[in-house]
Structures are given as C-alpha cells and as structure tokens.
Tab-separated table of C-alpha atoms in Angstrom:
chain	number	residue	atom	x	y	z
A	12	MET	CA	-136.155	-131.383	-55.508
A	13	ILE	CA	-133.882	-132.414	-52.622
A	14	LYS	CA	-131.571	-134.164	-55.060
A	15	ARG	CA	-131.321	-130.993	-57.115
A	16	ILE	CA	-130.418	-128.953	-54.047
A	17	LEU	CA	-127.783	-131.514	-53.035
A	18	ILE	CA	-126.291	-131.380	-56.527
A	19	LEU	CA	-126.174	-127.578	-56.378
A	20	ILE	CA	-124.509	-127.725	-52.961
A	21	GLU	CA	-121.912	-130.075	-54.418
A	22	ILE	CA	-121.333	-127.588	-57.245
A	23	ILE	CA	-120.818	-124.811	-54.692
A	24	LEU	CA	-118.234	-126.880	-52.814
A	25	VAL	CA	-116.384	-127.751	-56.028
A	26	VAL	CA	-116.294	-124.092	-57.089
A	27	ILE	CA	-114.999	-123.036	-53.667
A	28	MET	CA	-112.296	-125.733	-53.678
A	29	ILE	CA	-111.151	-124.780	-57.190
A	30	SER	CA	-111.010	-121.113	-56.195
A	31	ILE	CA	-109.086	-121.852	-52.998
A	32	THR	CA	-106.616	-123.896	-55.023
A	33	ALA	CA	-106.220	-120.976	-57.440
A	34	LEU	CA	-105.517	-118.660	-54.507
A	35	ALA	CA	-103.031	-121.018	-52.902
A	36	VAL	CA	-99.514	-119.657	-52.718
A	37	THR	CA	-96.754	-121.465	-54.529
A	38	ASN	CA	-93.425	-121.366	-52.724
A	39	ILE	CA	-90.676	-120.138	-55.027
A	40	SER	CA	-86.918	-120.041	-54.736
A	41	ILE	CA	-85.461	-116.746	-55.911
A	42	ASN	CA	-82.098	-116.972	-57.630
A	43	ILE	CA	-79.774	-114.308	-58.998
A	44	GLY	CA	-81.160	-113.240	-62.376
A	45	ASP	CA	-84.823	-113.940	-61.553
A	46	TYR	CA	-87.477	-111.288	-62.210
A	47	ILE	CA	-90.518	-110.334	-60.145
A	48	GLN	CA	-93.284	-107.819	-60.737
A	49	LEU	CA	-94.254	-105.745	-57.709
A	50	GLY	CA	-95.970	-102.382	-57.340
A	51	THR	CA	-96.528	-99.719	-59.963
A	52	TYR	CA	-95.169	-96.302	-60.867
A	53	TYR	CA	-96.562	-93.824	-63.371
A	54	GLY	CA	-99.404	-96.329	-63.737
A	55	GLU	CA	-97.134	-99.117	-65.014
A	56	PRO	CA	-96.038	-102.302	-63.188
A	57	ILE	CA	-92.489	-102.202	-61.799
A	58	LEU	CA	-90.180	-105.004	-62.885
A	59	TRP	CA	-87.484	-106.008	-60.360
A	60	ARG	CA	-84.558	-108.392	-60.700
A	61	CYS	CA	-82.581	-110.347	-58.123
A	62	VAL	CA	-79.065	-108.964	-58.580
A	63	ASP	CA	-77.334	-110.520	-55.570
A	64	ILE	CA	-77.984	-112.633	-52.477
A	65	ASP	CA	-76.212	-111.632	-49.262
A	66	LYS	CA	-76.788	-111.855	-45.504
A	67	ASN	CA	-80.048	-109.890	-45.866
A	68	GLY	CA	-81.392	-112.215	-48.555
A	69	PRO	CA	-82.210	-111.604	-52.238
A	70	LEU	CA	-81.324	-108.055	-53.292
A	71	MET	CA	-83.967	-106.824	-55.734
A	72	LEU	CA	-83.113	-103.910	-58.058
A	73	SER	CA	-85.578	-102.180	-60.340
A	74	ASP	CA	-84.883	-103.444	-63.837
A	75	LYS	CA	-84.664	-99.887	-65.138
A	76	ILE	CA	-84.431	-96.318	-63.886
A	77	ILE	CA	-88.032	-95.497	-62.961
A	78	CYS	CA	-87.830	-91.700	-62.545
A	79	ILE	CA	-85.586	-88.638	-62.366
A	80	LYS	CA	-85.432	-86.918	-58.967
A	81	PRO	CA	-83.037	-84.847	-56.873
A	82	PHE	CA	-81.397	-86.739	-54.001
A	83	ASP	CA	-81.988	-83.889	-51.563
A	84	ALA	CA	-83.173	-80.292	-51.841
A	85	SER	CA	-81.459	-77.140	-50.738
A	86	GLY	CA	-83.078	-75.273	-47.850
A	87	ASP	CA	-82.487	-73.279	-44.678
A	88	ASN	CA	-84.014	-75.695	-42.179
A	89	THR	CA	-81.039	-76.910	-40.144
A	90	SER	CA	-82.891	-79.326	-37.860
A	91	GLY	CA	-81.273	-82.187	-39.777
A	92	SER	CA	-78.132	-82.702	-41.841
A	93	HIS	CA	-78.342	-79.218	-43.359
A	94	ASN	CA	-76.735	-78.002	-40.141
A	95	GLY	CA	-73.493	-79.320	-41.684
A	96	GLY	CA	-72.910	-75.897	-43.206
A	97	HIS	CA	-74.190	-73.325	-45.685
A	98	TYR	CA	-73.066	-75.512	-48.630
A	99	ARG	CA	-75.733	-78.062	-47.708
A	100	GLN	CA	-78.293	-75.326	-47.322
A	101	GLU	CA	-77.364	-74.100	-50.803
A	102	ASN	CA	-76.941	-77.427	-52.617
A	103	GLY	CA	-78.669	-80.127	-50.565
A	104	SER	CA	-77.135	-82.775	-48.330
A	105	ASN	CA	-75.409	-86.049	-49.247
A	106	TYR	CA	-76.450	-87.672	-45.944
A	107	TRP	CA	-78.606	-90.683	-46.834
A	108	SER	CA	-80.352	-91.096	-43.495
A	109	ASP	CA	-82.456	-87.902	-43.657
A	110	SER	CA	-82.376	-87.298	-47.412
A	111	ASN	CA	-85.488	-86.387	-49.392
A	112	ILE	CA	-85.164	-89.418	-51.632
A	113	ARG	CA	-85.065	-91.803	-48.656
A	114	SER	CA	-88.047	-89.994	-47.112
A	115	TRP	CA	-90.035	-90.458	-50.326
A	116	LEU	CA	-89.016	-94.038	-51.063
A	117	ASN	CA	-90.076	-95.243	-47.613
A	118	SER	CA	-93.270	-93.224	-47.235
A	119	THR	CA	-96.899	-94.352	-47.381
A	120	ALA	CA	-98.183	-90.783	-46.994
A	121	SER	CA	-100.661	-89.234	-49.398
A	122	SER	CA	-99.830	-86.408	-51.790
A	123	GLY	CA	-98.338	-83.402	-50.022
A	124	ASN	CA	-98.118	-85.166	-46.643
A	125	ILE	CA	-94.699	-86.803	-46.690
A	126	VAL	CA	-92.537	-85.995	-43.654
A	127	TRP	CA	-89.228	-84.754	-45.057
A	128	LEU	CA	-86.655	-85.962	-42.540
A	129	CYS	CA	-84.160	-83.159	-43.204
A	130	GLY	CA	-86.903	-80.542	-42.800
A	131	ASN	CA	-86.557	-79.235	-46.363
A	132	ALA	CA	-89.066	-80.245	-49.041
A	133	PRO	CA	-87.914	-80.989	-52.626
A	134	ASP	CA	-90.084	-78.282	-54.179
A	135	GLU	CA	-89.423	-76.297	-57.346
A	136	GLU	CA	-87.708	-73.483	-55.447
A	137	HIS	CA	-85.103	-75.784	-53.927
A	138	VAL	CA	-83.991	-78.100	-56.739
A	139	VAL	CA	-81.859	-77.179	-59.735
A	140	ASN	CA	-83.874	-75.214	-62.318
A	141	GLY	CA	-87.065	-76.288	-60.545
A	142	TYR	CA	-87.081	-79.534	-62.541
A	143	ASN	CA	-88.455	-82.860	-61.312
A	144	ALA	CA	-89.569	-81.603	-57.908
A	145	TYR	CA	-91.593	-84.150	-55.949
A	146	ASP	CA	-92.821	-82.403	-52.814
A	147	GLN	CA	-96.446	-82.918	-53.920
A	148	GLU	CA	-96.136	-86.600	-54.797
A	149	ALA	CA	-97.554	-89.350	-52.616
A	150	GLY	CA	-95.003	-91.608	-50.943
A	151	PHE	CA	-93.466	-94.281	-53.150
A	152	LEU	CA	-94.898	-97.108	-51.045
A	153	THR	CA	-98.448	-95.966	-51.849
A	154	ASN	CA	-97.847	-97.656	-55.196
A	155	PHE	CA	-97.828	-101.072	-53.491
A	156	SER	CA	-100.775	-103.007	-52.116
A	157	THR	CA	-100.809	-104.207	-48.515
A	158	THR	CA	-100.034	-107.716	-49.763
A	159	GLU	CA	-97.170	-106.498	-51.950
A	160	ARG	CA	-95.563	-104.633	-49.060
A	161	LYS	CA	-95.218	-107.944	-47.218
A	162	ALA	CA	-92.571	-108.920	-49.749
A	163	ILE	CA	-90.392	-105.914	-48.814
A	164	LYS	CA	-88.069	-106.772	-45.940
A	165	THR	CA	-87.085	-104.188	-43.348
A	166	VAL	CA	-83.312	-104.395	-42.937
A	167	LEU	CA	-80.594	-102.712	-40.910
A	168	GLN	CA	-77.742	-102.002	-43.288
A	169	LYS	CA	-74.502	-100.106	-43.468
A	170	SER	CA	-74.477	-96.629	-44.992
A	171	ILE	CA	-71.240	-94.675	-45.307
A	172	VAL	CA	-71.199	-91.147	-43.868
A	173	ALA	CA	-69.333	-87.978	-44.891
A	174	TYR	CA	-67.109	-85.639	-42.870
A	175	PRO	CA	-69.860	-83.563	-41.177
A	176	GLU	CA	-71.188	-86.792	-39.669
A	177	TYR	CA	-68.069	-88.772	-38.788
A	178	SER	CA	-66.347	-85.642	-37.408
A	179	LYS	CA	-69.190	-85.516	-34.873
A	180	ASN	CA	-68.880	-89.231	-34.099
A	181	MET	CA	-72.142	-89.952	-35.914
A	182	TYR	CA	-71.109	-93.432	-36.994
A	183	ASP	CA	-71.448	-97.000	-35.749
A	184	THR	CA	-68.491	-98.639	-37.455
A	185	GLY	CA	-65.272	-97.665	-39.227
A	186	ILE	CA	-61.807	-96.249	-38.656
A	187	GLU	CA	-61.281	-94.033	-41.710
A	188	ALA	CA	-63.078	-92.035	-44.377
A	189	TYR	CA	-64.317	-93.834	-47.462
A	190	LYS	CA	-61.930	-93.408	-50.388
A	191	TRP	CA	-63.914	-92.906	-53.552
A	192	GLU	CA	-62.788	-94.813	-56.654
A	193	SER	CA	-64.355	-94.225	-60.066
A	194	ASP	CA	-63.421	-97.713	-61.291
A	195	ILE	CA	-66.325	-100.043	-60.452
A	196	ARG	CA	-63.796	-102.828	-59.755
A	197	LYS	CA	-62.094	-100.770	-57.032
A	198	ALA	CA	-65.196	-99.211	-55.506
A	199	VAL	CA	-64.938	-101.236	-52.290
A	200	SER	CA	-61.197	-100.892	-51.709
A	201	ASN	CA	-61.603	-99.589	-48.118
A	202	TYR	CA	-65.349	-100.084	-47.742
A	203	ASP	CA	-65.068	-102.394	-44.730
A	204	ASN	CA	-63.023	-99.834	-42.765
A	205	ALA	CA	-65.005	-96.740	-43.800
A	206	TYR	CA	-66.994	-94.674	-41.308
A	207	ALA	CA	-70.623	-95.722	-41.544
A	208	GLU	CA	-73.844	-95.920	-39.590
A	209	ASP	CA	-76.491	-98.618	-39.484
A	210	VAL	CA	-79.717	-97.411	-41.119
A	211	GLN	CA	-83.064	-99.215	-41.164
A	212	ASP	CA	-84.527	-99.302	-44.649
A	213	ASN	CA	-87.318	-100.836	-46.676
A	214	ILE	CA	-86.675	-99.250	-50.080
A	215	PHE	CA	-83.263	-97.746	-50.714
A	216	LEU	CA	-80.645	-96.774	-53.295
A	217	LEU	CA	-77.653	-99.037	-53.889
A	218	ASP	CA	-74.385	-98.184	-52.206
A	219	VAL	CA	-70.959	-98.778	-53.739
A	220	LYS	CA	-70.654	-102.315	-52.360
A	221	GLN	CA	-74.064	-103.354	-53.635
A	222	VAL	CA	-73.518	-101.944	-57.121
A	223	ASN	CA	-70.103	-103.620	-57.150
A	224	ALA	CA	-71.885	-106.914	-56.391
A	225	VAL	CA	-74.233	-106.304	-59.340
A	226	TYR	CA	-71.171	-105.775	-61.531
A	227	LYS	CA	-69.561	-108.981	-60.227
A	228	ASN	CA	-72.695	-110.916	-61.166
A	229	SER	CA	-72.482	-109.767	-64.796
A	230	ASN	CA	-71.959	-113.358	-65.937
A	231	VAL	CA	-75.571	-114.039	-64.906
A	232	LEU	CA	-77.170	-110.600	-65.257
A	233	GLY	CA	-75.489	-109.476	-68.470
A	234	LYS	CA	-72.379	-107.422	-69.196
A	235	ASP	CA	-73.800	-103.939	-68.676
A	236	TYR	CA	-76.814	-104.704	-66.519
A	237	TYR	CA	-75.387	-102.701	-63.602
A	238	ILE	CA	-75.596	-99.604	-65.822
A	239	GLY	CA	-79.114	-98.177	-65.882
A	240	GLU	CA	-81.477	-97.146	-68.615
A	241	PRO	CA	-84.861	-95.426	-68.200
A	242	THR	CA	-88.348	-96.775	-68.696
A	243	GLU	CA	-90.581	-95.130	-71.288
A	244	LYS	CA	-92.689	-93.604	-68.508
A	245	CYS	CA	-89.563	-92.183	-66.902
A	246	VAL	CA	-88.676	-90.393	-70.137
A	247	GLU	CA	-92.255	-89.182	-70.664
A	248	ASN	CA	-92.577	-87.753	-67.140
A	249	SER	CA	-89.168	-86.087	-66.732
A	250	SER	CA	-88.430	-82.423	-67.309
A	251	ASP	CA	-85.966	-81.059	-69.854
A	252	ILE	CA	-83.339	-83.796	-70.047
A	253	LYS	CA	-81.822	-83.925	-73.537
A	254	PHE	CA	-79.900	-87.187	-73.234
A	255	LEU	CA	-82.583	-89.259	-71.508
A	256	GLN	CA	-83.869	-91.829	-74.007
A	257	THR	CA	-85.373	-95.288	-73.810
A	258	GLY	CA	-82.908	-97.970	-74.781
A	259	LYS	CA	-79.948	-95.700	-73.932
A	260	LYS	CA	-77.747	-95.987	-70.835
A	261	TYR	CA	-78.197	-93.256	-68.250
A	262	HIS	CA	-76.855	-92.390	-64.812
A	263	TYR	CA	-78.521	-93.021	-61.458
A	264	TRP	CA	-77.881	-92.080	-57.831
A	265	LEU	CA	-75.960	-94.188	-55.342
A	266	ARG	CA	-76.441	-93.525	-51.646
A	267	THR	CA	-72.716	-93.487	-50.808
A	268	PRO	CA	-71.523	-89.883	-50.322
A	269	LEU	CA	-68.217	-88.255	-51.140
A	270	THR	CA	-66.536	-88.068	-47.739
A	271	SER	CA	-63.625	-85.634	-48.002
A	272	VAL	CA	-63.233	-82.508	-45.860
A	273	VAL	CA	-63.765	-80.192	-48.840
A	274	ALA	CA	-66.914	-78.217	-47.967
A	275	ASN	CA	-68.702	-78.575	-51.291
A	276	ASP	CA	-68.216	-82.337	-51.191
A	277	TYR	CA	-70.665	-82.511	-48.298
A	278	CYS	CA	-73.309	-81.988	-50.980
A	279	SER	CA	-71.855	-84.510	-53.426
A	280	LEU	CA	-72.782	-88.087	-54.252
A	281	PRO	CA	-71.192	-90.380	-56.802
A	282	CYS	CA	-73.547	-91.757	-59.447
A	283	LEU	CA	-73.320	-94.877	-61.565
A	284	VAL	CA	-72.965	-93.157	-64.932
A	285	SER	CA	-73.668	-94.345	-68.469
A	286	SER	CA	-70.019	-95.278	-69.074
A	287	GLY	CA	-70.101	-97.735	-66.170
A	288	ASP	CA	-67.907	-95.641	-63.863
A	289	ILE	CA	-68.807	-94.305	-60.449
A	290	SER	CA	-68.461	-90.581	-60.986
A	291	PHE	CA	-69.510	-87.282	-59.467
A	292	ILE	CA	-71.558	-85.170	-61.863
A	293	CYS	CA	-73.716	-82.916	-59.662
A	294	TYR	CA	-74.717	-81.974	-56.126
A	295	ALA	CA	-77.559	-83.518	-54.130
A	296	ASP	CA	-80.136	-81.034	-55.425
A	297	GLY	CA	-79.299	-81.936	-59.027
A	298	SER	CA	-82.494	-82.571	-60.992
A	299	SER	CA	-81.172	-84.720	-63.838
A	300	ILE	CA	-80.124	-87.966	-62.116
A	301	GLY	CA	-82.088	-91.218	-62.230
A	302	VAL	CA	-83.611	-93.209	-59.403
A	303	ARG	CA	-83.207	-96.988	-59.546
A	304	PRO	CA	-84.594	-98.233	-56.226
A	305	ALA	CA	-83.815	-101.508	-54.509
A	306	PHE	CA	-85.077	-103.651	-51.632
A	307	TYR	CA	-84.463	-107.000	-49.979
A	308	LEU	CA	-87.098	-109.623	-50.672
A	309	ASP	CA	-88.816	-111.196	-47.684
A	310	THR	CA	-88.891	-114.796	-48.910
A	311	SER	CA	-91.141	-115.824	-46.010
A	312	SER	CA	-93.980	-113.729	-47.454
A	313	ASN	CA	-94.751	-116.405	-50.079
A	314	ILE	CA	-97.021	-114.072	-52.038
A	315	PHE	CA	-95.971	-114.973	-55.572
A	316	ASN	CA	-98.055	-117.577	-57.386
A	317	ILE	CA	-97.763	-116.807	-61.102
A	318	GLY	CA	-94.818	-116.860	-63.502
A	319	ASP	CA	-91.495	-118.610	-63.847
A	320	GLY	CA	-89.078	-115.781	-62.968
A	321	THR	CA	-88.161	-114.882	-66.542
A	322	ILE	CA	-88.433	-111.387	-67.985
A	323	LYS	CA	-91.425	-112.487	-70.076
A	324	LYS	CA	-93.115	-114.276	-67.164
A	325	PRO	CA	-91.866	-112.658	-63.939
A	326	TYR	CA	-93.087	-113.971	-60.595
A	327	THR	CA	-96.320	-112.101	-59.926
A	328	ILE	CA	-99.201	-112.030	-57.455
A	329	LYS	CA	-102.532	-113.389	-58.643
A	330	ASN	CA	-105.388	-110.909	-58.288
A	331	SER	CA	-107.047	-112.558	-55.298
A	332	ASN	CA	-109.687	-109.833	-54.993
A	333	LEU	CA	-111.016	-110.681	-58.453
A	334	LEU	CA	-111.172	-114.379	-57.627
A	335	LEU	CA	-112.954	-113.757	-54.344
A	336	THR	CA	-115.475	-111.591	-56.170
A	337	LEU	CA	-116.104	-114.396	-58.654
A	338	ILE	CA	-116.589	-116.872	-55.797
A	339	ILE	CA	-119.164	-114.611	-54.178
A	340	VAL	CA	-120.981	-114.104	-57.476
A	341	LEU	CA	-121.058	-117.855	-58.193
A	342	ILE	CA	-122.320	-118.702	-54.718
A	343	THR	CA	-124.981	-115.993	-54.984
A	344	VAL	CA	-126.140	-117.331	-58.347
A	345	VAL	CA	-126.313	-120.898	-57.050
A	346	VAL	CA	-128.239	-119.839	-53.933
A	347	LEU	CA	-130.722	-117.892	-56.059
A	348	VAL	CA	-131.206	-120.927	-58.285
A	349	CYS	CA	-131.870	-123.049	-55.193
A	350	VAL	CA	-134.410	-120.546	-53.910
A	351	ILE	CA	-136.183	-120.392	-57.263
A	352	TYR	CA	-136.348	-124.173	-57.554
A	353	SER	CA	-137.544	-124.409	-53.980
A	354	PHE	CA	-140.253	-121.812	-54.606
A	355	LYS	CA	-141.425	-123.545	-57.779
A	356	SER	CA	-141.418	-126.929	-56.040
A	357	SER	CA	-143.442	-125.611	-53.116
A	358	LYS	CA	-145.918	-124.005	-55.484
A	359	TYR	CA	-146.250	-127.285	-57.424
A	360	ASP	CA	-146.737	-129.278	-54.205
A	361	ARG	CA	-149.604	-126.998	-53.120
A	362	ARG	CA	-151.359	-127.804	-56.346
C-alpha cells in the first residue's frame, strides 16, 4: 500500500511539473511586422501588429479599424477644452488630452461610469445624427484581463495642440503651429518645431508622425497597410454608414488637430482616409470615422507564450486559469484515490 501511495505522489509531482512548464513564459523578441493577440472587442479577439519601434519601444497598432466613434462630443460644459469657444461647444473639441475618445480608450470603468475629461458625454444628443454614441459603454480597457494590461506600457508622448491651447501657453515644446499636409510623405514637415504638450497615455490614436512611420515601414508591413479597413464586427455594430464594408479601405481618426486660427478648425482633426491621404472630412463630433487604437508594448511583461508572431499564429497568452483548474482537479482525483486505497487497505488489515 505504501508503494502505491509513493507512486501516486510521484504522479502528482510529475503532473505539477508538466503544468508549471506549460505555464512558463517564453521570452519573445518583437519585430516590425509581428502580430500579437490581446484583449477583445465586440466579443472577438483583437489582433495587433508591430508597426514601428521607437524610443518608447514596439508600437502596436490594431490590425483593423475596430469601431466607429466620434472623437469628441458637442456640449455646453466648459470646464475643459470646450471653453475654447462656442464652435467647440457646437461641434466638439479637437484637443486630444481631454477628448471623449481618449477618456474611453484609457478607462477601466463599468458601463455608464466613465469620467469624461472634457465634461461632455458622447451621448446621442451630442454626436452627429445621434449615431455611434458610446456614453453607456464600459471603458475600453475592461476588455483586457489584468495579465493582458501588463503588456500595455504607460508612456509620456508628444501631442500637438491647436490655437486655443498654444495661444494660452498650454504647451511643453515647440516654436510654431503645426502645418498640416495632406500628403503622407510630407506629414511631418515641421512636426519637430510644432507646439505640443506631453501627454501620458496607455491606449491612444496615432498622430501624424506615427502614421508616417507606419507608411515608411510599408516594405515590411505591406504597401497600403497604413490605410485602415474595418473588422466584420465593426461593420455589424456601426450605425448607418453606407461605405463601410469589410475588405474595403476606410478612414480613421488621428489625434493630431488642425491648428490654424480659423474658429471652426478648433473642432477639426485630420483623418487617414481611404485614399491614403491625411485629410479633413468632419468635425470632432462626426459619427462616421473609424477608431484604430494603438499602444506601446511593455516587453518586460513577458506574458506571451504561444504563437510565432505571424497573422495565422500571433503571439498569444496561454489560458493559465484553465491549466490551474486542471492541476487542482488532477491533484484532487489523485488524493481521493489515495484515500480510497488507504481505506480499503485499513479495512483489509483489520480482517
């Protein structure tokens, strides 16, 4: 009987060692062009791709446009950037730092509890035609597990500001206003000298320099990869957009604002449009523009242990909870077997 128990104990140890090995993290080196799978949206896994590597590390961009949402709602609350004038109250603000989309992307709040930094919620009454409002959605980061969030680096990065901000000295760097260029190749012509502030972000939208970097890496990423196209779930869950189709190029927001002194431009943001140009097509409260989020990967997190970085086998996190459950079940079964054998042996010995 003792031998049997010892054998069962050995089995337990072997099972535990195999399971620990399965849970062990494999260090990976992320290169431009590699894919990872992290988080979900509309119930589907989100596929991300490394589109550049800069001083903040690997820049991960969602492979496709994941949803359609206004950048910022209209509204009369002037506690934030809407104090830049009635045009922002009427058409939303192009100021990234307190925008609705930034508030949502970086929130872990439950449905209806997101703190809207500009003080105006993106509800149906304050976005164009009432379409694609998201004031009752949970924060975007609720779609990521605690482990997955470890892979998202918090960074301090440059964000260009428009006239209402730089005229009030609300900038950290720069000597002149950003000069918008529609040609993707010229998008950063005076970027380094443009008025900008340093903003701390986890999830964000690309700015003109970052999307220009994606374009420059076309030899690895593919000719038109910097131009977006929607996921099937994006198309299914978006309101009244005639030209939004899977497999077709579509436009998405950039976080860089138009910066001129023309009042209505304080509500305007260039978008990366389906032609590949950086163009203005609507104000911040426009409800027909895509969202293609990005983040910097924290390579020290070492959470990926499945896949080879290709689109068919992206780097992914093994479901450790399932494995731990199996370990517990196996140990429980083995212990019960030991108890049963022990009981039978004791009963036999008494005879």
